Coordinates of C-alpha atoms in Angstrom, one line a residue:
M1 CA 161.8 123.1 -56.5
G2 CA 164.1 120.1 -57.1
T3 CA 163.3 116.4 -56.5
N4 CA 165.2 116.4 -53.2
D5 CA 163.3 119.5 -52.0
L6 CA 160.0 117.9 -52.7
A7 CA 161.1 114.7 -51.0
R8 CA 162.1 116.7 -47.8
L9 CA 158.9 118.7 -47.9
A10 CA 156.8 115.5 -48.3
G11 CA 158.7 113.9 -45.4
A12 CA 158.1 116.9 -43.2
L13 CA 154.4 117.0 -43.9
V14 CA 154.3 113.2 -43.0
L15 CA 156.0 113.9 -39.7
L16 CA 153.8 116.8 -38.9
A17 CA 150.7 114.7 -39.6
C18 CA 151.9 111.9 -37.4
A19 CA 153.1 114.1 -34.5
P20 CA 150.9 114.1 -31.5
A21 CA 149.2 117.3 -30.6
T22 CA 150.3 118.7 -27.3
T23 CA 149.5 122.2 -26.3
S24 CA 147.8 123.5 -29.5
D25 CA 144.4 122.8 -28.1
P26 CA 144.3 122.1 -24.3
A27 CA 140.7 121.4 -24.4
R28 CA 140.8 118.7 -27.1
I29 CA 138.8 115.5 -26.4
V30 CA 140.8 112.2 -26.2
T31 CA 139.2 108.8 -26.0
T32 CA 140.9 105.5 -26.3
A33 CA 139.7 102.6 -28.5
E34 CA 140.1 100.2 -25.5
P35 CA 136.8 99.4 -23.7
R36 CA 136.4 100.8 -20.2
E37 CA 135.5 98.4 -17.3
Q38 CA 133.5 101.0 -15.4
T39 CA 129.9 101.6 -16.3
A40 CA 128.9 104.9 -17.7
D41 CA 127.6 106.1 -14.3
Q42 CA 130.7 104.9 -12.6
Q43 CA 132.8 106.8 -15.0
V44 CA 131.1 110.0 -14.1
A45 CA 131.3 109.3 -10.4
H46 CA 134.9 108.2 -10.6
A47 CA 136.0 111.3 -12.7
L48 CA 134.3 113.7 -10.3
S49 CA 135.9 112.0 -7.3
R50 CA 139.4 112.0 -8.7
L51 CA 139.6 115.2 -10.7
T52 CA 137.7 117.5 -8.2
F53 CA 137.5 117.8 -4.5
G54 CA 134.0 116.1 -4.7
A55 CA 130.8 116.6 -6.5
R56 CA 128.5 119.3 -5.6
P57 CA 124.7 118.7 -5.9
G58 CA 123.7 118.5 -9.5
E59 CA 127.2 118.0 -10.9
V60 CA 126.7 114.3 -11.7
Q61 CA 123.8 115.1 -13.8
R62 CA 125.6 117.9 -15.6
V63 CA 128.6 115.6 -16.4
R64 CA 126.3 112.9 -17.8
V65 CA 124.7 115.5 -20.1
I66 CA 127.9 116.8 -21.7
G67 CA 129.7 113.5 -21.4
V68 CA 132.7 112.6 -19.2
D69 CA 135.3 112.9 -21.9
Q70 CA 134.0 116.4 -22.9
W71 CA 134.0 117.4 -19.1
I72 CA 137.6 116.0 -18.6
A73 CA 138.8 118.1 -21.7
S74 CA 137.2 121.3 -20.3
Q75 CA 138.9 120.8 -16.9
L76 CA 142.3 120.5 -18.7
A77 CA 141.8 123.9 -20.1
P78 CA 141.0 125.9 -16.9
Q79 CA 141.7 129.2 -18.4
R80 CA 138.5 128.9 -20.4
I81 CA 136.4 128.3 -17.4
D82 CA 134.6 131.3 -15.7
D83 CA 135.7 131.3 -12.1
R84 CA 134.5 134.8 -11.1
V85 CA 132.5 133.5 -8.1
A86 CA 135.7 132.1 -6.4
T87 CA 137.7 135.1 -7.5
E88 CA 135.2 137.4 -5.8
F89 CA 135.2 135.4 -2.5
L90 CA 139.0 135.5 -2.4
K91 CA 138.9 139.2 -2.1
G92 CA 138.0 138.6 1.6
F93 CA 141.6 137.3 2.2
P94 CA 143.7 140.5 1.4
T95 CA 147.1 139.1 2.6
I96 CA 147.2 136.5 -0.2
F97 CA 147.6 139.3 -2.7
M98 CA 150.5 140.9 -0.9
T99 CA 154.1 140.4 -1.7
A100 CA 156.5 139.2 1.0
D101 CA 158.0 142.7 1.3
E102 CA 154.4 144.2 1.8
L103 CA 153.6 141.5 4.4
A104 CA 156.8 142.1 6.3
T105 CA 156.3 145.8 6.3
R106 CA 152.7 145.8 7.3
Y107 CA 152.8 142.8 9.7
P108 CA 156.3 142.8 11.2
R109 CA 157.5 139.6 12.8
P110 CA 157.0 139.6 16.6
Q111 CA 160.7 138.7 17.1
Q112 CA 161.6 142.1 15.5
L113 CA 159.6 144.0 18.1
Q114 CA 161.3 142.1 20.9
Q115 CA 164.7 142.8 19.4
A116 CA 163.8 146.5 19.1
A117 CA 162.6 146.7 22.7
R118 CA 165.8 145.1 24.0
R119 CA 167.9 147.6 22.0
D120 CA 165.8 150.4 23.5
G121 CA 166.4 149.5 27.1
G122 CA 166.0 145.8 27.5
V123 CA 162.4 145.8 29.0
M124 CA 159.2 145.8 27.0
S125 CA 156.9 148.6 28.0
A126 CA 153.1 148.1 28.3
A127 CA 152.8 149.6 24.8
D128 CA 155.5 147.3 23.6
S129 CA 153.5 144.3 25.0
V130 CA 150.3 145.4 23.2
A131 CA 152.2 145.9 20.0
Y132 CA 153.8 142.5 20.4
R133 CA 150.5 140.6 21.0
R134 CA 149.0 142.3 17.9
A135 CA 152.1 141.3 15.9
V136 CA 151.6 137.7 17.0
Q137 CA 148.0 137.8 15.8
D138 CA 149.0 139.4 12.5
A139 CA 151.8 136.9 11.8
Q140 CA 149.2 134.2 12.4
R141 CA 146.8 136.0 9.9
V142 CA 149.4 135.8 7.3
A143 CA 149.5 132.1 7.5
T144 CA 145.9 131.4 8.2
E145 CA 144.4 133.5 5.4
L146 CA 146.4 131.5 2.8
Q147 CA 145.3 128.3 4.4
S148 CA 141.7 129.4 4.4
S149 CA 141.9 130.6 0.8
R150 CA 143.1 127.1 -0.2
V151 CA 140.1 125.6 1.5
A152 CA 137.9 128.1 -0.2
R153 CA 139.2 127.5 -3.7
A154 CA 138.8 123.8 -3.3
V155 CA 135.3 124.2 -2.2
L156 CA 134.1 127.0 -4.5
S157 CA 136.3 127.1 -7.7
E158 CA 134.9 125.8 -11.0
R159 CA 138.5 125.0 -12.1
Q160 CA 138.6 121.9 -10.0
L161 CA 141.4 119.9 -11.7
E162 CA 143.6 123.0 -11.6
E163 CA 143.0 123.3 -7.8
V164 CA 143.7 119.5 -7.5
M165 CA 147.0 120.1 -9.3
V166 CA 147.9 123.0 -7.2
E167 CA 147.3 120.9 -4.1
F168 CA 149.4 118.2 -5.6
W169 CA 152.4 120.4 -6.5
E170 CA 152.3 122.4 -3.2
N171 CA 152.6 119.1 -1.4
H172 CA 155.2 117.7 -3.8
F173 CA 157.3 120.8 -3.2
S174 CA 156.5 120.9 0.4
V175 CA 157.5 123.9 2.7
F176 CA 156.9 124.4 6.4
S177 CA 155.1 127.6 7.5
G178 CA 156.4 127.2 11.0
K179 CA 160.1 127.8 10.1
G180 CA 161.2 131.4 10.6
Q181 CA 159.6 133.7 8.2
V182 CA 158.5 131.2 5.6
R183 CA 154.9 132.1 6.2
Y184 CA 155.5 135.7 4.8
Y185 CA 156.7 134.0 1.5
L186 CA 153.8 131.7 1.2
P187 CA 151.5 133.9 -0.8
D188 CA 154.2 134.5 -3.4
Y189 CA 154.9 130.8 -3.3
D190 CA 151.3 129.9 -4.1
R191 CA 151.3 132.6 -6.8
A192 CA 154.6 131.1 -8.2
I193 CA 153.2 127.5 -8.5
R194 CA 149.6 128.2 -9.8
P195 CA 150.4 129.4 -13.4
H196 CA 152.5 126.2 -13.9
A197 CA 150.3 123.6 -12.3
L198 CA 149.3 122.3 -15.7
G199 CA 152.2 123.8 -17.6
K200 CA 155.7 122.7 -18.4
F201 CA 157.6 120.9 -15.5
R202 CA 160.8 122.9 -16.3
D203 CA 159.0 126.1 -15.7
L204 CA 157.4 125.0 -12.5
L205 CA 160.8 123.7 -11.3
G206 CA 162.4 127.1 -12.0
A207 CA 159.5 128.9 -10.2
V208 CA 160.0 126.8 -7.1
A209 CA 163.8 127.0 -7.2
T210 CA 163.7 130.9 -7.3
S211 CA 161.0 131.1 -4.6
P212 CA 162.1 132.7 -1.2
A213 CA 159.9 130.1 0.6
M214 CA 161.9 127.1 -0.7
L215 CA 165.2 128.8 -0.6
F216 CA 164.7 129.8 3.1
Y217 CA 163.0 126.6 4.1
L218 CA 165.8 124.4 2.7
D219 CA 168.6 126.7 3.8
N220 CA 170.0 127.6 0.4
V221 CA 170.3 131.2 1.6
Q222 CA 172.9 129.9 4.0
S223 CA 174.9 128.1 1.1
G224 CA 178.0 129.8 -0.3
V225 CA 181.2 129.0 -1.9
E226 CA 183.7 127.2 0.2
P227 CA 187.0 128.9 1.2
G228 CA 189.6 128.6 -1.5
R229 CA 187.2 128.2 -4.4
P230 CA 186.7 130.8 -7.2
T231 CA 183.9 133.2 -7.2
L232 CA 182.6 135.8 -9.6
V233 CA 183.8 138.6 -7.5
A234 CA 187.4 139.0 -6.2
Q235 CA 187.9 138.3 -2.6
P236 CA 190.6 139.7 -0.2
A237 CA 193.6 137.5 0.1
N238 CA 192.8 136.5 3.6
G239 CA 189.3 135.5 2.7
R240 CA 187.8 137.6 5.6
G241 CA 186.7 140.7 4.0
A242 CA 183.5 139.4 2.5
R243 CA 182.4 137.9 5.7
R244 CA 183.1 141.2 7.5
A245 CA 181.0 143.0 4.8
N246 CA 178.2 140.6 5.3
R247 CA 177.8 141.4 9.0
R248 CA 175.2 143.9 10.0
P249 CA 175.8 146.5 12.7
P250 CA 173.7 146.0 15.8
G251 CA 170.1 147.3 15.3
Q252 CA 170.4 147.2 11.5
G253 CA 168.5 145.0 9.0
M254 CA 164.9 145.6 10.0
P255 CA 162.6 146.3 7.0
G256 CA 163.2 149.9 5.9
S257 CA 166.6 150.3 7.7
P258 CA 169.8 151.2 5.7
A259 CA 171.0 147.6 5.8
A260 CA 167.8 145.8 5.1
N261 CA 169.0 144.5 1.7
A262 CA 172.4 143.3 3.0
P263 CA 172.8 139.5 3.1
P264 CA 172.8 137.9 6.5
A265 CA 176.0 137.1 8.4
R266 CA 176.8 133.5 7.8
R267 CA 179.7 130.9 8.1
P268 CA 181.2 130.1 4.7
G269 CA 180.6 126.8 3.0
L270 CA 178.1 124.7 1.2
N271 CA 174.7 123.8 2.5
E272 CA 173.4 120.6 0.7
N273 CA 169.8 120.6 1.9
Y274 CA 168.1 122.0 -1.0
A275 CA 170.4 120.2 -3.5
R276 CA 169.6 116.9 -1.9
E277 CA 165.8 117.4 -1.8
L278 CA 165.9 118.8 -5.4
L279 CA 167.3 115.5 -6.5
E280 CA 165.6 113.1 -4.3
L281 CA 162.1 114.6 -3.7
H282 CA 161.5 117.1 -6.5
T283 CA 162.9 115.4 -9.6
L284 CA 164.9 112.1 -9.9
G285 CA 163.5 110.3 -6.9
V286 CA 165.5 108.4 -4.3
D287 CA 166.5 105.7 -6.9
G288 CA 167.2 108.2 -9.6
G289 CA 170.8 107.3 -10.1
Y290 CA 172.6 110.3 -8.6
T291 CA 175.6 110.1 -6.3
Q292 CA 176.9 112.1 -3.3
G293 CA 179.1 113.9 -5.7
D294 CA 176.1 115.0 -7.7
V295 CA 174.5 116.4 -4.5
I296 CA 177.7 118.4 -3.9
N297 CA 177.9 119.7 -7.4
V298 CA 174.3 120.7 -7.5
A299 CA 174.8 122.5 -4.3
R300 CA 177.7 124.3 -5.7
A301 CA 175.8 125.2 -8.9
L302 CA 173.1 126.7 -6.6
T303 CA 175.4 128.7 -4.5
G304 CA 174.3 132.5 -4.8
W305 CA 170.7 131.6 -5.3
S306 CA 169.4 133.6 -2.3
I307 CA 166.9 136.3 -1.1
D308 CA 167.6 140.0 -1.3
N309 CA 166.2 140.7 2.2
P310 CA 166.1 137.4 4.1
R311 CA 165.4 138.9 7.4
G312 CA 162.3 140.6 6.3
G313 CA 160.3 139.9 3.2
G314 CA 162.4 139.9 0.0
S315 CA 162.5 138.2 -3.3
F316 CA 164.8 136.1 -5.3
S317 CA 168.3 137.5 -5.7
F318 CA 171.5 135.9 -7.3
R319 CA 174.6 136.8 -5.3
P320 CA 177.7 136.5 -7.4
A321 CA 180.1 137.1 -4.5
I322 CA 179.1 133.8 -2.9
H323 CA 178.7 131.7 -6.0
D324 CA 181.2 128.9 -6.7
A325 CA 182.4 129.7 -10.2
G326 CA 184.6 126.6 -10.6
P327 CA 183.9 123.8 -13.1
K328 CA 181.4 121.2 -12.0
T329 CA 179.9 117.9 -13.3
V330 CA 176.4 116.9 -12.7
L331 CA 174.9 113.5 -13.7
G332 CA 177.8 113.2 -16.3
V333 CA 177.3 116.7 -17.7
A334 CA 180.1 119.2 -17.5
L335 CA 179.4 122.7 -16.3
P336 CA 182.2 125.1 -17.4
E337 CA 184.0 127.4 -15.1
G338 CA 183.4 131.1 -14.8
R339 CA 179.7 131.1 -15.0
G340 CA 177.1 132.5 -12.6
I341 CA 173.3 131.9 -12.5
E342 CA 173.7 129.8 -15.6
D343 CA 175.0 126.9 -13.6
G344 CA 171.8 126.6 -11.6
E345 CA 169.6 127.1 -14.6
Q346 CA 171.4 124.3 -16.5
V347 CA 171.1 122.0 -13.6
L348 CA 167.4 122.5 -13.5
T349 CA 167.1 121.7 -17.3
I350 CA 169.2 118.7 -16.8
L351 CA 166.9 117.3 -14.0
A352 CA 163.7 118.4 -15.7
R353 CA 164.6 116.5 -18.8
H354 CA 166.1 113.4 -17.1
P355 CA 164.3 110.0 -17.8
A356 CA 164.3 109.3 -14.0
T357 CA 162.4 112.6 -13.5
A358 CA 159.8 111.6 -16.1
R359 CA 159.3 108.3 -14.4
F360 CA 159.3 109.7 -10.9
I361 CA 156.8 112.4 -11.7
S362 CA 154.6 110.2 -13.7
T363 CA 154.5 107.6 -11.0
K364 CA 153.4 110.2 -8.4
L365 CA 150.7 111.5 -10.7
A366 CA 149.5 108.0 -11.4
R367 CA 149.3 107.2 -7.7
R368 CA 147.3 110.4 -7.1
F369 CA 144.8 109.8 -9.9
V370 CA 144.7 106.0 -10.2
S371 CA 145.8 103.8 -7.3
D372 CA 148.4 103.6 -4.5
T373 CA 150.3 101.1 -6.6
P374 CA 149.7 102.3 -10.2
P375 CA 150.1 99.8 -13.0
A376 CA 153.6 99.9 -14.5
S377 CA 152.1 100.0 -18.1
L378 CA 150.3 103.3 -17.2
V379 CA 153.4 104.8 -15.7
D380 CA 155.4 103.8 -18.7
R381 CA 153.0 105.6 -21.0
A382 CA 152.8 108.6 -18.8
A383 CA 156.6 108.8 -18.6
A384 CA 156.8 108.5 -22.4
T385 CA 154.4 111.4 -22.7
F386 CA 156.5 113.4 -20.2
T387 CA 159.5 112.9 -22.3
R388 CA 157.9 113.4 -25.8
T389 CA 156.3 116.7 -24.7
D390 CA 159.3 118.1 -22.8
G391 CA 157.6 117.8 -19.5
D392 CA 154.1 119.0 -20.4
I393 CA 152.2 118.4 -17.2
R394 CA 148.7 118.8 -18.9
E395 CA 149.5 116.0 -21.4
V396 CA 150.9 113.6 -18.7
V397 CA 147.7 114.1 -16.7
R398 CA 145.6 113.7 -19.9
T399 CA 147.5 110.4 -20.6
I400 CA 146.6 109.2 -17.1
V401 CA 143.0 110.3 -16.7
T402 CA 141.8 109.2 -20.0
S403 CA 143.5 105.7 -19.8
P404 CA 141.7 102.3 -19.5
E405 CA 143.6 101.9 -16.2
F406 CA 142.0 105.1 -14.8
F407 CA 138.6 103.8 -15.8
S408 CA 139.2 100.2 -14.5
Q409 CA 137.1 98.5 -11.8
A410 CA 140.3 98.1 -9.7
A411 CA 140.7 101.9 -9.6
F412 CA 137.1 102.7 -8.6
R413 CA 137.0 103.7 -5.0
S414 CA 140.5 102.5 -4.4
K415 CA 142.0 105.7 -2.9
V416 CA 141.5 106.9 0.6
K417 CA 140.9 110.7 1.0
T418 CA 143.3 112.7 2.8
P419 CA 142.0 114.9 5.6
F420 CA 142.0 117.9 3.2
E421 CA 140.0 115.9 0.6
L422 CA 137.7 114.6 3.2
V423 CA 136.7 117.9 4.6
T424 CA 136.4 119.8 1.3
S425 CA 134.4 116.9 -0.3
A426 CA 132.0 117.0 2.5
L427 CA 131.6 120.8 2.2
R428 CA 131.0 120.4 -1.5
A429 CA 128.7 117.4 -1.2
L430 CA 126.4 119.3 1.3
N431 CA 126.5 122.6 -0.7
A432 CA 128.2 124.4 2.2
V433 CA 129.1 128.0 2.1
P434 CA 133.0 128.6 2.0
D435 CA 134.3 129.6 5.4
P436 CA 135.9 133.1 5.6
T437 CA 137.5 132.2 9.0
P438 CA 140.4 129.9 9.8
R439 CA 138.1 127.3 11.5
T440 CA 137.8 124.9 8.6
A441 CA 141.5 124.9 8.0
R442 CA 141.8 124.0 11.7
V443 CA 139.5 121.1 11.3
I444 CA 141.7 119.7 8.5
A445 CA 144.7 120.2 10.8
Q446 CA 143.0 118.4 13.6
L447 CA 142.4 115.4 11.3
G448 CA 146.1 115.3 10.8
Q449 CA 146.9 117.5 7.7
P450 CA 147.7 121.1 8.7
I451 CA 148.0 123.2 5.4
F452 CA 151.7 124.0 4.9
G453 CA 152.2 122.3 8.2
K454 CA 154.5 119.4 7.3
E455 CA 157.9 120.0 9.0
T456 CA 159.7 117.6 6.8
P457 CA 160.2 118.3 3.0
N458 CA 158.7 115.0 1.8
G459 CA 155.1 116.2 1.9
Y460 CA 152.0 114.4 3.1
P461 CA 151.7 110.8 1.9
D462 CA 149.2 109.8 -0.8
V463 CA 148.5 106.2 0.2
A464 CA 145.9 104.6 2.4
D465 CA 148.1 103.2 5.0
A466 CA 149.3 106.6 6.1
W467 CA 145.7 107.8 7.0
L468 CA 144.1 104.6 8.3
N469 CA 144.6 103.7 12.0
T470 CA 142.1 103.3 14.8
G471 CA 142.4 106.8 16.0
A472 CA 142.2 108.3 12.5
I473 CA 139.1 106.3 11.6
L474 CA 137.4 107.3 14.8
N475 CA 138.2 111.0 14.1
R476 CA 136.8 110.7 10.7
I477 CA 133.6 109.0 11.8
N478 CA 133.3 111.8 14.5
F479 CA 134.0 114.4 11.9
G480 CA 130.8 113.2 10.0
T481 CA 128.6 113.7 13.1
M482 CA 130.2 117.1 13.8
A483 CA 129.6 118.2 10.2
V484 CA 125.9 117.9 10.6
S485 CA 125.6 119.2 14.1
G486 CA 126.7 122.8 13.4
Q487 CA 130.3 122.4 14.3
V488 CA 131.8 122.7 10.9
P489 CA 131.4 126.3 9.4
G490 CA 129.4 126.6 6.4
I491 CA 127.4 123.4 6.5
M492 CA 123.7 124.0 6.9
M493 CA 121.4 121.1 6.2
E494 CA 118.7 123.3 4.8
R495 CA 121.0 124.3 2.0
W496 CA 121.3 120.7 0.8
P497 CA 118.6 119.9 -1.8
T498 CA 118.2 116.4 -0.8
A499 CA 117.3 117.3 2.7
Q500 CA 114.4 119.4 1.6
I501 CA 113.1 116.6 -0.7
V502 CA 113.1 113.7 2.0
K503 CA 113.0 115.5 5.2
D504 CA 109.5 114.1 6.1
S505 CA 110.0 110.7 4.4
S506 CA 110.5 107.4 6.3
R507 CA 114.0 106.4 7.5
E508 CA 114.4 103.9 4.8
A509 CA 113.6 106.4 2.1
Q510 CA 115.9 108.9 3.6
V511 CA 118.6 106.2 3.8
D512 CA 118.0 105.5 0.0
A513 CA 118.3 109.2 -0.8
V514 CA 121.4 109.7 1.2
I515 CA 123.1 106.7 -0.5
A516 CA 122.1 108.1 -3.9
S517 CA 123.1 111.7 -3.2
L518 CA 126.3 111.2 -1.2
L519 CA 127.6 107.7 -1.8
G520 CA 127.0 107.3 -5.6
G521 CA 124.1 104.9 -5.2
G522 CA 126.1 101.9 -4.1
V523 CA 127.1 100.8 -0.7
S524 CA 128.0 97.6 1.2
T525 CA 125.4 95.7 3.2
D526 CA 127.2 96.8 6.4
T527 CA 127.1 100.5 5.5
R528 CA 123.4 100.3 4.7
Q529 CA 122.7 98.7 8.0
V530 CA 124.6 101.4 9.8
L531 CA 122.5 104.0 8.2
L532 CA 119.2 102.2 8.9
T533 CA 120.0 101.5 12.6
G534 CA 122.1 104.4 13.5
R535 CA 124.7 102.1 15.1
N536 CA 128.3 101.9 14.0
P537 CA 130.0 98.6 14.9
F538 CA 133.4 100.3 14.9
L539 CA 132.3 102.8 17.5
D540 CA 130.7 100.1 19.5
A541 CA 134.0 98.1 19.5
N542 CA 135.9 101.2 20.6
P543 CA 133.6 102.8 23.2
R544 CA 136.3 104.6 25.1
A545 CA 138.1 106.0 22.2
A546 CA 134.7 107.1 20.6
T547 CA 133.8 109.0 23.8
D548 CA 137.3 110.3 24.4
S549 CA 138.2 111.4 20.9
S550 CA 141.8 111.9 20.0
M551 CA 140.9 115.1 18.1
M552 CA 143.3 117.9 18.7
V553 CA 142.1 120.9 20.7
V554 CA 143.0 124.2 19.2
D555 CA 142.7 127.6 20.8
D556 CA 141.6 130.5 18.5
D557 CA 145.1 131.9 18.8
D558 CA 147.0 128.8 17.9
P559 CA 148.6 128.8 14.6
P560 CA 147.5 125.6 12.7
Q561 CA 151.0 124.5 12.0
M562 CA 151.8 124.3 15.6
M563 CA 148.9 122.2 16.8
S564 CA 149.5 119.0 18.8
D565 CA 147.4 116.5 20.7
R566 CA 146.1 117.7 24.0
A567 CA 143.6 116.7 26.6
R568 CA 140.1 117.8 26.1
R569 CA 139.4 121.1 27.8
P570 CA 136.1 121.9 29.7
G571 CA 133.9 124.2 27.8
R572 CA 135.2 123.4 24.3
D573 CA 133.7 121.3 21.7
R574 CA 135.3 118.2 20.3
M575 CA 136.9 120.1 17.5
G576 CA 138.2 122.8 19.8
N577 CA 136.2 125.6 18.4
G578 CA 134.8 126.9 21.7
R579 CA 131.3 126.7 20.3
G580 CA 129.6 124.7 23.2
A581 CA 127.9 121.4 23.0
P582 CA 126.7 120.2 19.6
R583 CA 123.0 120.5 18.9
P584 CA 121.1 117.2 19.2
L585 CA 120.7 115.4 15.8
D586 CA 117.4 114.6 14.3
S587 CA 117.0 111.3 12.5
F588 CA 117.9 112.5 9.0
A589 CA 121.0 114.4 10.1
Q590 CA 122.2 111.4 11.9
I591 CA 122.0 109.4 8.6
V592 CA 123.9 112.0 6.9
G593 CA 126.6 112.1 9.4
L594 CA 127.0 108.4 9.5
A595 CA 127.2 108.5 5.6
L596 CA 130.0 110.9 5.8
G597 CA 131.8 108.6 8.1
S598 CA 131.2 105.6 6.0
P599 CA 134.0 103.8 4.1
E600 CA 132.4 104.7 0.8
F601 CA 132.6 108.4 1.5
Q602 CA 136.0 108.1 2.9
R603 CA 137.3 106.8 -0.4
R604 CA 137.5 108.5 -3.8

């Protein structure tokens, strides 16, 4: 070996030694040399409140024993955590394991039955009406089982950080279950996102881009080459043949019919909806430096990205006949002519590796884990990690949750829980049994956050201002009372260890125990006074609103994504569960309910 070879080898070894570890050991422990402002106990409480959906009884003590850094490292490697209890419980939701095709075949859309009845004579028979009502219930089941399973995972799973990240990404890549047949695509959508929640962002982006849920929700199935542009399949000279071929004869196109796999009839031309949201909401951000020309060319690159059976179930399908095969330029990068699916794949790679994406995603993650206005220094470091690791989400999260900014006093209890976080954290704190019914998901919806229920593609906000107004605060306080009065499924005071220890103690001792168990041992003077007296000044200042709650009332057959504010109906409880009047609260239950409604519990 010559001198030059030795020099190159030595240089390579130096670079290897200096290179940061990324995915070789996902459970490695990382600590910083900089001191942390939070006390040791605060660090444990803070990590549990941010990286889980709330601590279960005994978890604070367990994390203290193994150390907060070791615990964080273990959560960053969820595949090593035994989660068989949650896995077993999820078997009670059979539809979440079905494909979209299986769901559409087994639970046909009610509209399909109506259309079939009209074709058979125009009037639905009694048997048709029974079948239609059953189909409505089945269609709702498809959505509600996934919603309920999301709640159950958040409550029961030992892989808490992974669940937090799944919730984050399914909100980031938001789809609305109330649009058409999107609900049939949701189990596949959830399964597409989960494996990549802590993986590479490019893989996650590709999984979303090829998901029927996203392609249908943002109308990419309607997007095709504009007349006069080249495609990968020769078209008739008049340009009409392809459109005639795409039309279905009357009565065709239902699952199992001869034309079930034919594309739907459509008007020619681009649909820019998905392209625009891909740039603005999914990757670069609204200030990411793209132009309207980029939107158009991204839409052209994604023509042909469709669904093989959009009227039924279906999976991703690339349709060369409607793909624009002309040359394109996206963010200054030329895409040559004559290509097919490669156009869209290259666009996704360009976007996943763009500096604006690194910063946009890092900002959202820092906002989720640290504060509504995350420090620029932290965002800079997280974005640098994103770029250095080619979009390794696990390493970006590690950079954020092991940082001095994460463990600062300013970050402690600085975030307001969303309704999903509020309800699931209460269930975990009180050692609740997961709910196999849709009722808990309805409670979350009634508090303002129906799962897969955001109509617009920007997802639910992750800042305090969006969740705090007079009505919302009253509903949250009322939720605390309802949680301990038998109106939230799975919560039984006798299952909570603290209740058994202090049930016969003085009120002051009970207050101290509740503060220690539910509120981390530190509360304001005002909160302590509320717990001691049983009087909440906020309710006293809003007596009418406190009596006439703005909680939504939901019938058992209401799909959660379609809920809206309604007047209180006789015979239904405040949460609309039809369970009758809440049972009277004893002194200790009242303390617990007030604690759940306190500012300290509302924050994480």
